[in-house]
PDB file of C-alpha atoms and ligand atoms in Angstrom:
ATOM      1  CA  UNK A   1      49.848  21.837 -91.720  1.00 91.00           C
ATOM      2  CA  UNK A   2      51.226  24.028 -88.836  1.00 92.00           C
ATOM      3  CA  UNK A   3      53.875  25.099 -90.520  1.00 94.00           C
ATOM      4  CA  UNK A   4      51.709  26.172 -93.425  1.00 96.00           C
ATOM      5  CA  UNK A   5      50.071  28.429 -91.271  1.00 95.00           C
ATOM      6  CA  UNK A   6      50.046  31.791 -93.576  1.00 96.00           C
ATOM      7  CA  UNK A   7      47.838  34.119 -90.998  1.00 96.00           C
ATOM      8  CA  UNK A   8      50.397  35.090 -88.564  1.00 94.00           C
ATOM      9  CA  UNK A   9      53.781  36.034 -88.454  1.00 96.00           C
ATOM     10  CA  UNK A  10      56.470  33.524 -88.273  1.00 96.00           C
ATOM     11  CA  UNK A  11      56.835  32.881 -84.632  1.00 93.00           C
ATOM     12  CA  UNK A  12      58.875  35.664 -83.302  1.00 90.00           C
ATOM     13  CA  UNK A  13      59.129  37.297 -86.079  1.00 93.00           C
ATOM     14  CA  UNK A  14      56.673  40.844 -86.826  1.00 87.00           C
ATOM     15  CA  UNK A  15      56.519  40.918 -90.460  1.00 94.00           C
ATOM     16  CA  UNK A  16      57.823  37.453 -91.968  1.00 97.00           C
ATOM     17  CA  UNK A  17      54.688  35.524 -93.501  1.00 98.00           C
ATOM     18  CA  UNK A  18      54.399  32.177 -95.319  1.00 98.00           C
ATOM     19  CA  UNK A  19      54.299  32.524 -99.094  1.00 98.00           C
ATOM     20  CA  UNK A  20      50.769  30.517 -99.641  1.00 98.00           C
ATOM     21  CA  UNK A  21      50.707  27.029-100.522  1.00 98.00           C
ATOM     22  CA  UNK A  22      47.572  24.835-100.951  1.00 97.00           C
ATOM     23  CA  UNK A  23      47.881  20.993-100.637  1.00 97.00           C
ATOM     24  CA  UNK A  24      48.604  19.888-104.102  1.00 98.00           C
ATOM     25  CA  UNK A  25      51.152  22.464-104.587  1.00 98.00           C
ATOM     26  CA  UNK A  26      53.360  20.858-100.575  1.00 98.00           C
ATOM     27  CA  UNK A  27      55.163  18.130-102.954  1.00 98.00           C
ATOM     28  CA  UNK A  28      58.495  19.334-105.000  1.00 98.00           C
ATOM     29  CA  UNK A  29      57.139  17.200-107.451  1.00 97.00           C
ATOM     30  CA  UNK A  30      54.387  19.128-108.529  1.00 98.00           C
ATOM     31  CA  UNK A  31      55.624  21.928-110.242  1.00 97.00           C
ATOM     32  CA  UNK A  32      54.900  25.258-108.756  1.00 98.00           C
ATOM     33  CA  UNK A  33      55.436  28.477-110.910  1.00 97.00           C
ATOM     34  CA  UNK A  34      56.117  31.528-109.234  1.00 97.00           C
ATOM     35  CA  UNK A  35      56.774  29.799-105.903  1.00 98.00           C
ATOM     36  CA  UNK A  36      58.663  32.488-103.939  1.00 98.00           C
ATOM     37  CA  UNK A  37      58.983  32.353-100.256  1.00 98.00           C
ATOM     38  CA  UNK A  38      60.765  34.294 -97.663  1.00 98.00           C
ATOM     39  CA  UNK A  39      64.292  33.455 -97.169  1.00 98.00           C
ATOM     40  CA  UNK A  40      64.142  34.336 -93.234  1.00 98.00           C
ATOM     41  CA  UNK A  41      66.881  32.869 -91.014  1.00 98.00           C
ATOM     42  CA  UNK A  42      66.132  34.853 -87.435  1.00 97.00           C
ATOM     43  CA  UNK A  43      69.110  36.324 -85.848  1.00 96.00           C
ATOM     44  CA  UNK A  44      68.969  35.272 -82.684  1.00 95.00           C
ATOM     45  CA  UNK A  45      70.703  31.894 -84.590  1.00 96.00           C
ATOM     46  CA  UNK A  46      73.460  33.667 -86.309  1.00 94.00           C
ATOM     47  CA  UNK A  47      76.731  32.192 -84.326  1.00 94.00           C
ATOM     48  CA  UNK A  48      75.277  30.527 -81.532  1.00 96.00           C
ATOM     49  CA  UNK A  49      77.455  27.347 -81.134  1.00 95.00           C
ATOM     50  CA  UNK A  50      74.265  25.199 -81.401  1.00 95.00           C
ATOM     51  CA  UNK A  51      73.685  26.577 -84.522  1.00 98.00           C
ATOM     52  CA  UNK A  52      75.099  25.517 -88.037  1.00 98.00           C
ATOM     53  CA  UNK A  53      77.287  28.016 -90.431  1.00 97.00           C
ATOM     54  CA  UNK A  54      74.926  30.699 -92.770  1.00 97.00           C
ATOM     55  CA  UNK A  55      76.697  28.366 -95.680  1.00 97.00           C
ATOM     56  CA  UNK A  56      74.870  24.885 -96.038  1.00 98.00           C
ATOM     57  CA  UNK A  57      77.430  23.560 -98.357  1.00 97.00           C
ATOM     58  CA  UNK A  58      79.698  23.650 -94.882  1.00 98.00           C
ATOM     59  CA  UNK A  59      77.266  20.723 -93.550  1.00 98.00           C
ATOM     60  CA  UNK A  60      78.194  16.930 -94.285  1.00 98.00           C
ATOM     61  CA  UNK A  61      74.370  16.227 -94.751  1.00 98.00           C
ATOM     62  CA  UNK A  62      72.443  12.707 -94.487  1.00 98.00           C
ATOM     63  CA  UNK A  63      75.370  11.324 -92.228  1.00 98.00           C
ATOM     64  CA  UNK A  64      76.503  11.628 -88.705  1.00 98.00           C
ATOM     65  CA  UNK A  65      79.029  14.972 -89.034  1.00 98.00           C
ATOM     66  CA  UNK A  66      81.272  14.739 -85.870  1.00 96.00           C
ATOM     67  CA  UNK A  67      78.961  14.610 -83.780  1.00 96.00           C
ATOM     68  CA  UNK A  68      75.619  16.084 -85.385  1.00 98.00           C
ATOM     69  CA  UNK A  69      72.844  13.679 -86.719  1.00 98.00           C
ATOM     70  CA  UNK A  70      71.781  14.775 -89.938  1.00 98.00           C
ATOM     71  CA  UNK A  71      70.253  11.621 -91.206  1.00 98.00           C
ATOM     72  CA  UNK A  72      66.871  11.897 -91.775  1.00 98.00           C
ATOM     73  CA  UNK A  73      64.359   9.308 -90.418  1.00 98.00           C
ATOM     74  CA  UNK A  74      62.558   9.622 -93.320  1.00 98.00           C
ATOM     75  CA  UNK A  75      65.638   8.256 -95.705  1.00 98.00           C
ATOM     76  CA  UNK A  76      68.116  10.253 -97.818  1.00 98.00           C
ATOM     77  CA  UNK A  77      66.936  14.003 -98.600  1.00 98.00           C
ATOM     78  CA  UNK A  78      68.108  15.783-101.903  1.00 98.00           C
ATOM     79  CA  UNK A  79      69.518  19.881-101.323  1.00 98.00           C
ATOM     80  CA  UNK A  80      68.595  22.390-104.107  1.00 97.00           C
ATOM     81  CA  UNK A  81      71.033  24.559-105.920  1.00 96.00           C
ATOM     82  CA  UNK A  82      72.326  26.692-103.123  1.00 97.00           C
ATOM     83  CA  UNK A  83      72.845  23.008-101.059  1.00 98.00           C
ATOM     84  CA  UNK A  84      70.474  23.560 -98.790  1.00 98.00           C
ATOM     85  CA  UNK A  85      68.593  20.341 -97.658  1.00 98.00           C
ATOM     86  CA  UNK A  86      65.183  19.934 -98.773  1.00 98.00           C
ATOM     87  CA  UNK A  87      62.376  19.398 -96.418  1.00 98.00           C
ATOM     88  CA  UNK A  88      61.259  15.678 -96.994  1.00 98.00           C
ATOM     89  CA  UNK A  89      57.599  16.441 -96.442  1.00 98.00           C
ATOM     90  CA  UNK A  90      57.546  19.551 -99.387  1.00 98.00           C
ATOM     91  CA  UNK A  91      56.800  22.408 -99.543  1.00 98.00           C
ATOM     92  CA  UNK A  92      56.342  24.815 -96.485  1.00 98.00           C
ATOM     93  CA  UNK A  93      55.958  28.744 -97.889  1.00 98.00           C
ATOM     94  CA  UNK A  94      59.567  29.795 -96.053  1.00 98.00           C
ATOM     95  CA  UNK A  95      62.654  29.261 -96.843  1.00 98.00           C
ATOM     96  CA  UNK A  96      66.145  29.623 -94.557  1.00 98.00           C
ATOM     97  CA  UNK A  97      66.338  28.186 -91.570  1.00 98.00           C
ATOM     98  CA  UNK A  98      63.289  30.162 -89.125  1.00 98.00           C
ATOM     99  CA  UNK A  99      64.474  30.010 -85.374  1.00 97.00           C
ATOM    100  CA  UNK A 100      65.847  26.496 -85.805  1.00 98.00           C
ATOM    101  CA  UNK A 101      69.386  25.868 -85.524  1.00 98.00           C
ATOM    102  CA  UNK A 102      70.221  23.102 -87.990  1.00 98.00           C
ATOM    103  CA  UNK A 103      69.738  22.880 -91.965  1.00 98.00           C
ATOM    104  CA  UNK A 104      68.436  19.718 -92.446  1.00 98.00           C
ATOM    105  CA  UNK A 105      66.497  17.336 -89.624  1.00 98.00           C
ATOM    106  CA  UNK A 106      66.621  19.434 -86.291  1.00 98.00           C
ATOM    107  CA  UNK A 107      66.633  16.139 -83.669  1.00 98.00           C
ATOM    108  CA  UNK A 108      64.485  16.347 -81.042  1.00 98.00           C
ATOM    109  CA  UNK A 109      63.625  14.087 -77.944  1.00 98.00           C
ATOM    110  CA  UNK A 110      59.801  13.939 -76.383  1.00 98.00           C
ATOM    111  CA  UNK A 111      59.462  12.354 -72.947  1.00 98.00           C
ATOM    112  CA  UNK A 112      55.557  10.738 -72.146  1.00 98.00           C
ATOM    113  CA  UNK A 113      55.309  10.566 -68.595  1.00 98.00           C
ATOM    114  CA  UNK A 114      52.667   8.771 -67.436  1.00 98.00           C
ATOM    115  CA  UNK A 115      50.491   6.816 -64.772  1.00 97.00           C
ATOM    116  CA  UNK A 116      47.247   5.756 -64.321  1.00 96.00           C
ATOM    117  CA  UNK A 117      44.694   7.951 -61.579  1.00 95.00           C
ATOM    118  CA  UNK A 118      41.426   7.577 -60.621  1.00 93.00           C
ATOM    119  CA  UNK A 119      41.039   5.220 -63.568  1.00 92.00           C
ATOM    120  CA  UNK A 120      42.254   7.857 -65.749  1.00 94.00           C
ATOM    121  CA  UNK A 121      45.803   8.174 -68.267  1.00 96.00           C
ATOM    122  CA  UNK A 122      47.146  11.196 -67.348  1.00 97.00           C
ATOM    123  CA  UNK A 123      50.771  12.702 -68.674  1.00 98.00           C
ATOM    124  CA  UNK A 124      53.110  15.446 -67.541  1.00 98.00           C
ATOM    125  CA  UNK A 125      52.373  18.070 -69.919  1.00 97.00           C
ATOM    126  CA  UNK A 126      54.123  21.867 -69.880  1.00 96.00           C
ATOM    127  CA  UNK A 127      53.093  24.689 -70.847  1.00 95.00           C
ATOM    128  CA  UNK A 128      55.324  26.470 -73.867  1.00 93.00           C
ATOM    129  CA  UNK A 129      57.294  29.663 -73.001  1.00 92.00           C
ATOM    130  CA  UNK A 130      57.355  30.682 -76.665  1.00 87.00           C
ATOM    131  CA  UNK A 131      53.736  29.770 -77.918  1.00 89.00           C
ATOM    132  CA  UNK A 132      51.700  29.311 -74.378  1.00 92.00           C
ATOM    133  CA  UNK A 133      50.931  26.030 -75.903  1.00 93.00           C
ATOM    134  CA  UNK A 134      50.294  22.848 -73.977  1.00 96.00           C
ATOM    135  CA  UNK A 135      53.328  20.180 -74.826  1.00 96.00           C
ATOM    136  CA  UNK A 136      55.549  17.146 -73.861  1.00 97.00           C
ATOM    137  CA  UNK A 137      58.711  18.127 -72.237  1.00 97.00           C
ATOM    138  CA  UNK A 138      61.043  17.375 -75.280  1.00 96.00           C
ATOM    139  CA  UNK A 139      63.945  19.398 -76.734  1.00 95.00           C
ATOM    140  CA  UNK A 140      66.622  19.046 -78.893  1.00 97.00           C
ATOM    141  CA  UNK A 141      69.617  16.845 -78.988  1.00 98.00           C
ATOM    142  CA  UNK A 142      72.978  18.119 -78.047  1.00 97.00           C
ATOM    143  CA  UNK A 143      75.383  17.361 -80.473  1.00 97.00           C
ATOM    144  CA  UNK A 144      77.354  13.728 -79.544  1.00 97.00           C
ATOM    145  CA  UNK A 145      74.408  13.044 -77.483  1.00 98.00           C
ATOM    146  CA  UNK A 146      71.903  10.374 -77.691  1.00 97.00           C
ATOM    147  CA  UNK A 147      68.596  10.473 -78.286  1.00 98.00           C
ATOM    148  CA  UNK A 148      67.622   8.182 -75.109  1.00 97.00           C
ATOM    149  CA  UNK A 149      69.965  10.167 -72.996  1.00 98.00           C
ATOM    150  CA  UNK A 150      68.331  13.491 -74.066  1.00 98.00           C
ATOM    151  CA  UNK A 151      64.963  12.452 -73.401  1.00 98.00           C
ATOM    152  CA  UNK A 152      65.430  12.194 -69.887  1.00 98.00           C
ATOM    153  CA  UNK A 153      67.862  15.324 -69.746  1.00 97.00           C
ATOM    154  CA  UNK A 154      64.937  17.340 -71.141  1.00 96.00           C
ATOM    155  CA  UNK A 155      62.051  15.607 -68.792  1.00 97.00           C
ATOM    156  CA  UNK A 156      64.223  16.916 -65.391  1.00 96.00           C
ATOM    157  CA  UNK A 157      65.070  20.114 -67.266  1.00 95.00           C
ATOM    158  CA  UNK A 158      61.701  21.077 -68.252  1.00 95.00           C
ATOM    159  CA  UNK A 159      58.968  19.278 -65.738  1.00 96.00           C
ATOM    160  CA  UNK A 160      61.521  18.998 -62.396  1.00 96.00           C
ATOM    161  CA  UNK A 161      63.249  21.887 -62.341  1.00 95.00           C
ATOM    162  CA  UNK A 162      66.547  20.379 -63.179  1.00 95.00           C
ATOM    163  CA  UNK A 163      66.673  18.108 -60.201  1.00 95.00           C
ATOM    164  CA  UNK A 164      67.926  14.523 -60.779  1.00 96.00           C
ATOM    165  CA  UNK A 165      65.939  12.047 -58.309  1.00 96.00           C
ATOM    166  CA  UNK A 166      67.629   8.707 -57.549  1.00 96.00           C
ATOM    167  CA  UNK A 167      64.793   6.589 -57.066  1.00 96.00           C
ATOM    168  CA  UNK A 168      63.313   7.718 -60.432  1.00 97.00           C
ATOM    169  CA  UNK A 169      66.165   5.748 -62.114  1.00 96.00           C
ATOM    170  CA  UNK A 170      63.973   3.088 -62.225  1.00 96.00           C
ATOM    171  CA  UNK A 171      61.697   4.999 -64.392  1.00 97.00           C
ATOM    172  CA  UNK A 172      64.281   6.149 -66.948  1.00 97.00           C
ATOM    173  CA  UNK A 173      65.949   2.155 -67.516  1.00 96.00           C
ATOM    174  CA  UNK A 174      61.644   1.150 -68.611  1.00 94.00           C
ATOM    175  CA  UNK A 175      60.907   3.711 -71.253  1.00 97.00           C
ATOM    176  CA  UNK A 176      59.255   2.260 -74.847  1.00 97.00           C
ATOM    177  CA  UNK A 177      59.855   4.281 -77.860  1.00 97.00           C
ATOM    178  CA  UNK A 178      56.016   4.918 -79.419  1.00 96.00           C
ATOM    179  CA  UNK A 179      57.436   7.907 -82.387  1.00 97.00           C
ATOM    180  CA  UNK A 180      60.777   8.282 -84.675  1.00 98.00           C
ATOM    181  CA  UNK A 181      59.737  10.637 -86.955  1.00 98.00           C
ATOM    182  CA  UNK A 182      59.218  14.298 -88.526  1.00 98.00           C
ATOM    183  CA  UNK A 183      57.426  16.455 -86.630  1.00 96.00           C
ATOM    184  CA  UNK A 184      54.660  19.360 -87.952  1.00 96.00           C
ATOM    185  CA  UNK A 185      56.457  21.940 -85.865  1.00 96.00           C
ATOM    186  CA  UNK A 186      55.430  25.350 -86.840  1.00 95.00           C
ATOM    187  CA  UNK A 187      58.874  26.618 -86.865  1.00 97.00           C
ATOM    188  CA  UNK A 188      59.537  24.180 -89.971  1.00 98.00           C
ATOM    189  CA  UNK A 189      60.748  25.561 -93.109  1.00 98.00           C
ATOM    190  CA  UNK A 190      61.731  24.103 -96.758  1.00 98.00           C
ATOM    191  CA  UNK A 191      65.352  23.471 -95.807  1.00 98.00           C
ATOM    192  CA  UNK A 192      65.020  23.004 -92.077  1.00 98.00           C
ATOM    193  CA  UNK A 193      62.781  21.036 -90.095  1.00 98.00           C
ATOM    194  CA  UNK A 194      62.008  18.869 -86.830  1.00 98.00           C
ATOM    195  CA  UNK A 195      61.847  15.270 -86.163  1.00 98.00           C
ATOM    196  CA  UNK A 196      61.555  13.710 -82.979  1.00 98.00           C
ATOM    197  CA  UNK A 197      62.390  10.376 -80.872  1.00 98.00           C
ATOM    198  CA  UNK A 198      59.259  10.073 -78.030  1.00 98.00           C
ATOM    199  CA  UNK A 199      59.563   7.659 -75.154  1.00 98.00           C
ATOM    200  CA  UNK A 200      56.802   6.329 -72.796  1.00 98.00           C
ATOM    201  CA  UNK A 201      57.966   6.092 -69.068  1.00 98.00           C
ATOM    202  CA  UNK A 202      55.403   4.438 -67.588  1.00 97.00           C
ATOM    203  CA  UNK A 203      54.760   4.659 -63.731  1.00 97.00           C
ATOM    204  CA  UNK A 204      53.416   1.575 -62.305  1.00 96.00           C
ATOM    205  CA  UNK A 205      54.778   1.432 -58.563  1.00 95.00           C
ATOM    206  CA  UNK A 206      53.795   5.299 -57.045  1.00 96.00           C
ATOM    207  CA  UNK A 207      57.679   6.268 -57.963  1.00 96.00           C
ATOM    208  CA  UNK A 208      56.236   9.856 -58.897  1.00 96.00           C
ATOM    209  CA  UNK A 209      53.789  10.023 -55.756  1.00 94.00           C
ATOM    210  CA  UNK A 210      55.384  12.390 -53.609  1.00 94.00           C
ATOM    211  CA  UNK A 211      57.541  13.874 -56.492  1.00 96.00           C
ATOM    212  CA  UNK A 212      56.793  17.572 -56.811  1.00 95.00           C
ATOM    213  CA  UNK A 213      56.894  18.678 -60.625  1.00 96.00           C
ATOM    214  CA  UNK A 214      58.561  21.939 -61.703  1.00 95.00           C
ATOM    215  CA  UNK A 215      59.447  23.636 -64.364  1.00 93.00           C
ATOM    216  CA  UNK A 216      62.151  24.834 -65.974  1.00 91.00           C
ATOM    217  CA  UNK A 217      64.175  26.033 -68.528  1.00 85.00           C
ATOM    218  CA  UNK A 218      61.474  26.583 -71.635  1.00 84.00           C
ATOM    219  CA  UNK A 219      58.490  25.307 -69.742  1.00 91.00           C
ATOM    220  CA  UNK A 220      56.552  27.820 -67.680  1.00 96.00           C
ATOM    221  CA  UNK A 221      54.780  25.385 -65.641  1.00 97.00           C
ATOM    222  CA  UNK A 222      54.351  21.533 -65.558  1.00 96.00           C
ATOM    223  CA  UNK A 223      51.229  19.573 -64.628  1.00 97.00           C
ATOM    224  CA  UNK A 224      49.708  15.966 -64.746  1.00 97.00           C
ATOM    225  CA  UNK A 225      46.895  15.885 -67.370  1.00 97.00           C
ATOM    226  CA  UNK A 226      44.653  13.376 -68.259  1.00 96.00           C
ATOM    227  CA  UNK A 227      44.894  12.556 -72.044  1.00 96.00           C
ATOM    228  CA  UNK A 228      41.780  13.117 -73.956  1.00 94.00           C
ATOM    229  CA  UNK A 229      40.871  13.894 -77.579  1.00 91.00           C
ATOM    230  CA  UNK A 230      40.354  17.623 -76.346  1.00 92.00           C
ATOM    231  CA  UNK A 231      43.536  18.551 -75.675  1.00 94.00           C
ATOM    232  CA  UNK A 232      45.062  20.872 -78.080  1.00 94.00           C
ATOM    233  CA  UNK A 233      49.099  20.302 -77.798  1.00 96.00           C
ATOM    234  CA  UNK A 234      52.011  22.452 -79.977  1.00 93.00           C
ATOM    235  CA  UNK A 235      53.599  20.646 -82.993  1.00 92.00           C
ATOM    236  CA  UNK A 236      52.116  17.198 -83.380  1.00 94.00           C
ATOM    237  CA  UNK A 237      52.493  16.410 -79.648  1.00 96.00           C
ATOM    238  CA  UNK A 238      48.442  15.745 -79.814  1.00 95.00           C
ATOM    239  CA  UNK A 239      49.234  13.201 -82.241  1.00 96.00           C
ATOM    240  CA  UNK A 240      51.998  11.433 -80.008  1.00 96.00           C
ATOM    241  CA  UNK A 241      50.041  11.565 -76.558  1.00 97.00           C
ATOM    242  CA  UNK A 242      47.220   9.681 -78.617  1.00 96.00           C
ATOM    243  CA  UNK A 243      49.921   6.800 -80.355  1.00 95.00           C
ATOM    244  CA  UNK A 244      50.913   6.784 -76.393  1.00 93.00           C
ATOM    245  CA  UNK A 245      47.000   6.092 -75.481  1.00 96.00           C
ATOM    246  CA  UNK A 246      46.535   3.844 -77.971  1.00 95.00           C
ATOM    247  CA  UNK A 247      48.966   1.174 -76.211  1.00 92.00           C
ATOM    248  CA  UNK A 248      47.217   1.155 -72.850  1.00 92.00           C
ATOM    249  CA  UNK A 249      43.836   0.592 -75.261  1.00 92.00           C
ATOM    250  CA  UNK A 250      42.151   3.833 -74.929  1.00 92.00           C
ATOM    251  CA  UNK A 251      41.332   5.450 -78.417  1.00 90.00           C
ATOM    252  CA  UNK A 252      41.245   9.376 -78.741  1.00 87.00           C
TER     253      UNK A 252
HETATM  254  C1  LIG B   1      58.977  19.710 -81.223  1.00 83.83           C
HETATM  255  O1  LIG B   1      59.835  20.695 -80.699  1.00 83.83           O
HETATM  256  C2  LIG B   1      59.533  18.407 -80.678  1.00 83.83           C
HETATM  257  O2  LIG B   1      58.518  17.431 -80.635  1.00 83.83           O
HETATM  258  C3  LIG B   1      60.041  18.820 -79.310  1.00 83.83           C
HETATM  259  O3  LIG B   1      59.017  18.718 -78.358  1.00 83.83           O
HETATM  260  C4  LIG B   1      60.369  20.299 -79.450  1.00 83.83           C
HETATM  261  C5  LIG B   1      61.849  20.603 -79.374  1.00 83.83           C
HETATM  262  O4  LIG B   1      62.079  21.970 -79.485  1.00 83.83           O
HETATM  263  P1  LIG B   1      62.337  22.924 -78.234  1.00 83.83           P
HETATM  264  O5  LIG B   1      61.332  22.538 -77.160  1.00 83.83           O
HETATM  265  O6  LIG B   1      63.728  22.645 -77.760  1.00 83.83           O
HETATM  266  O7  LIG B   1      62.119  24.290 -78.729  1.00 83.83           O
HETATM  267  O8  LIG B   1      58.993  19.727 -82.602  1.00 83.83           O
END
């Protein structure tokens, strides 16, 4: 749905809009005549080393390819003519890659930091530097890198300013996975896309007490929250935070 979103710009981007497409007309089964998106790729990804090569056909796709996971959670994905990877979920009104760096599954990492207060679940939630939107910290795998180690990496990076605090390695060795999966990021395109691992870190013995959050690198501030059905969080973070509810029993 989000990235189906054909009344503004692509993010970043002044003039690049989604070519339409209603919700019979998402699957590449259903035939769609005269389907002709944008092929937008946004420079600021042309030869950044995170970043794959313009030509797909250079990318060893649904394997590991030294180093880079592009195996889909979803299963084996098919690539069109050109070989570029198509997007598992359908149809998405651009095609290239947008802002993100990989053709294929873009792997992310979502941390869910939590404790009860006052009776209440609350989370560390930051705020977005590129949409303003509330989020989990989370952000993409480095290539060789594992999804559990990332998860963490990204937490200090984004919600403690980059500081590593012993005591909170007791934290990090209790996390529970609650998501593996795509993600409705709005930055997703036909032939590039985001999928996530999330972990719960649970914090039952006042480890984060006296910690002082801070953000950092694409989070412009970091904050408990309490998690409610209100909340309005980017990609399908508001999904996540209520899967992460769900387990302590509180429905949102
Ligand atoms: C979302 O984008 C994921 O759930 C993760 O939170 C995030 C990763 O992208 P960056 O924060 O690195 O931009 O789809």
């Amino acid at each position: 749905m989000k990235c189906r979103d054909t009344t503004k710009p692509y993010l970043r981007s002044d003039n690049i809009f989604r070519f339409y497409v209603n919700d019979v007309q998402v699957p590449w089964a259903t035939k769609f005549e005269g389907y002709l998106p944008p092929d937008y790729t946004a420079k600021s990804v042309e030869g950044k080393p995170w970043a794959d090569p313009p030509n797909p056909k250079e990318c060893a796709f649904n394997k590991n390819d030294g180093g880079i996971n592009r195996i889909s959670f979803h299963g084996p994905y098919t690539c069109d003519e050109e070989g570029r990877p198509l997007n598992p979920m359908g149809r998405t009104g651009l095609r290239g890659r947008g802002t993100l760096g990989r053709w294929g599954p873009n792997h992310a990492a979502d941390a869910i930091v939590s404790k009860m207060a006052g009776g209440q679940l609350q989370f560390v939630a930051i705020e977005r530097h590129d949409t303003g939107e509330l989020a989990i910290p989370g952000g993409m795998i480095d290539k060789g890198e594992s999804a559990s180690a990332a998860v963490i990496r990204e937490f200090i990076e984004e919600a403690l300013g980059g500081t590593t605090i012993e005591k909170l390695t007791l934290l990090w060795k209790n996390g529970h996975e609650i998501y593996k999966g795509y993600v409705d990021d709005p930055r997703n395109t036909d032939n590039a896309w985001m999928e996530t691992t999330c972990v719960n870190f649970h914090d039952t013995s006042g480890l984060l007490d006296d910690v002082q959050l801070k953000a950092g690198d694409d989070a412009k501030t970091a904050r408990w929250t309490t998690a409610s059905k209100e909340l309005k969080l980017y990609a399908s973070h508001a999904q996540l935070v209520s899967l992460f509810a769900k387990a302590y029993g509180i429905e949102l």
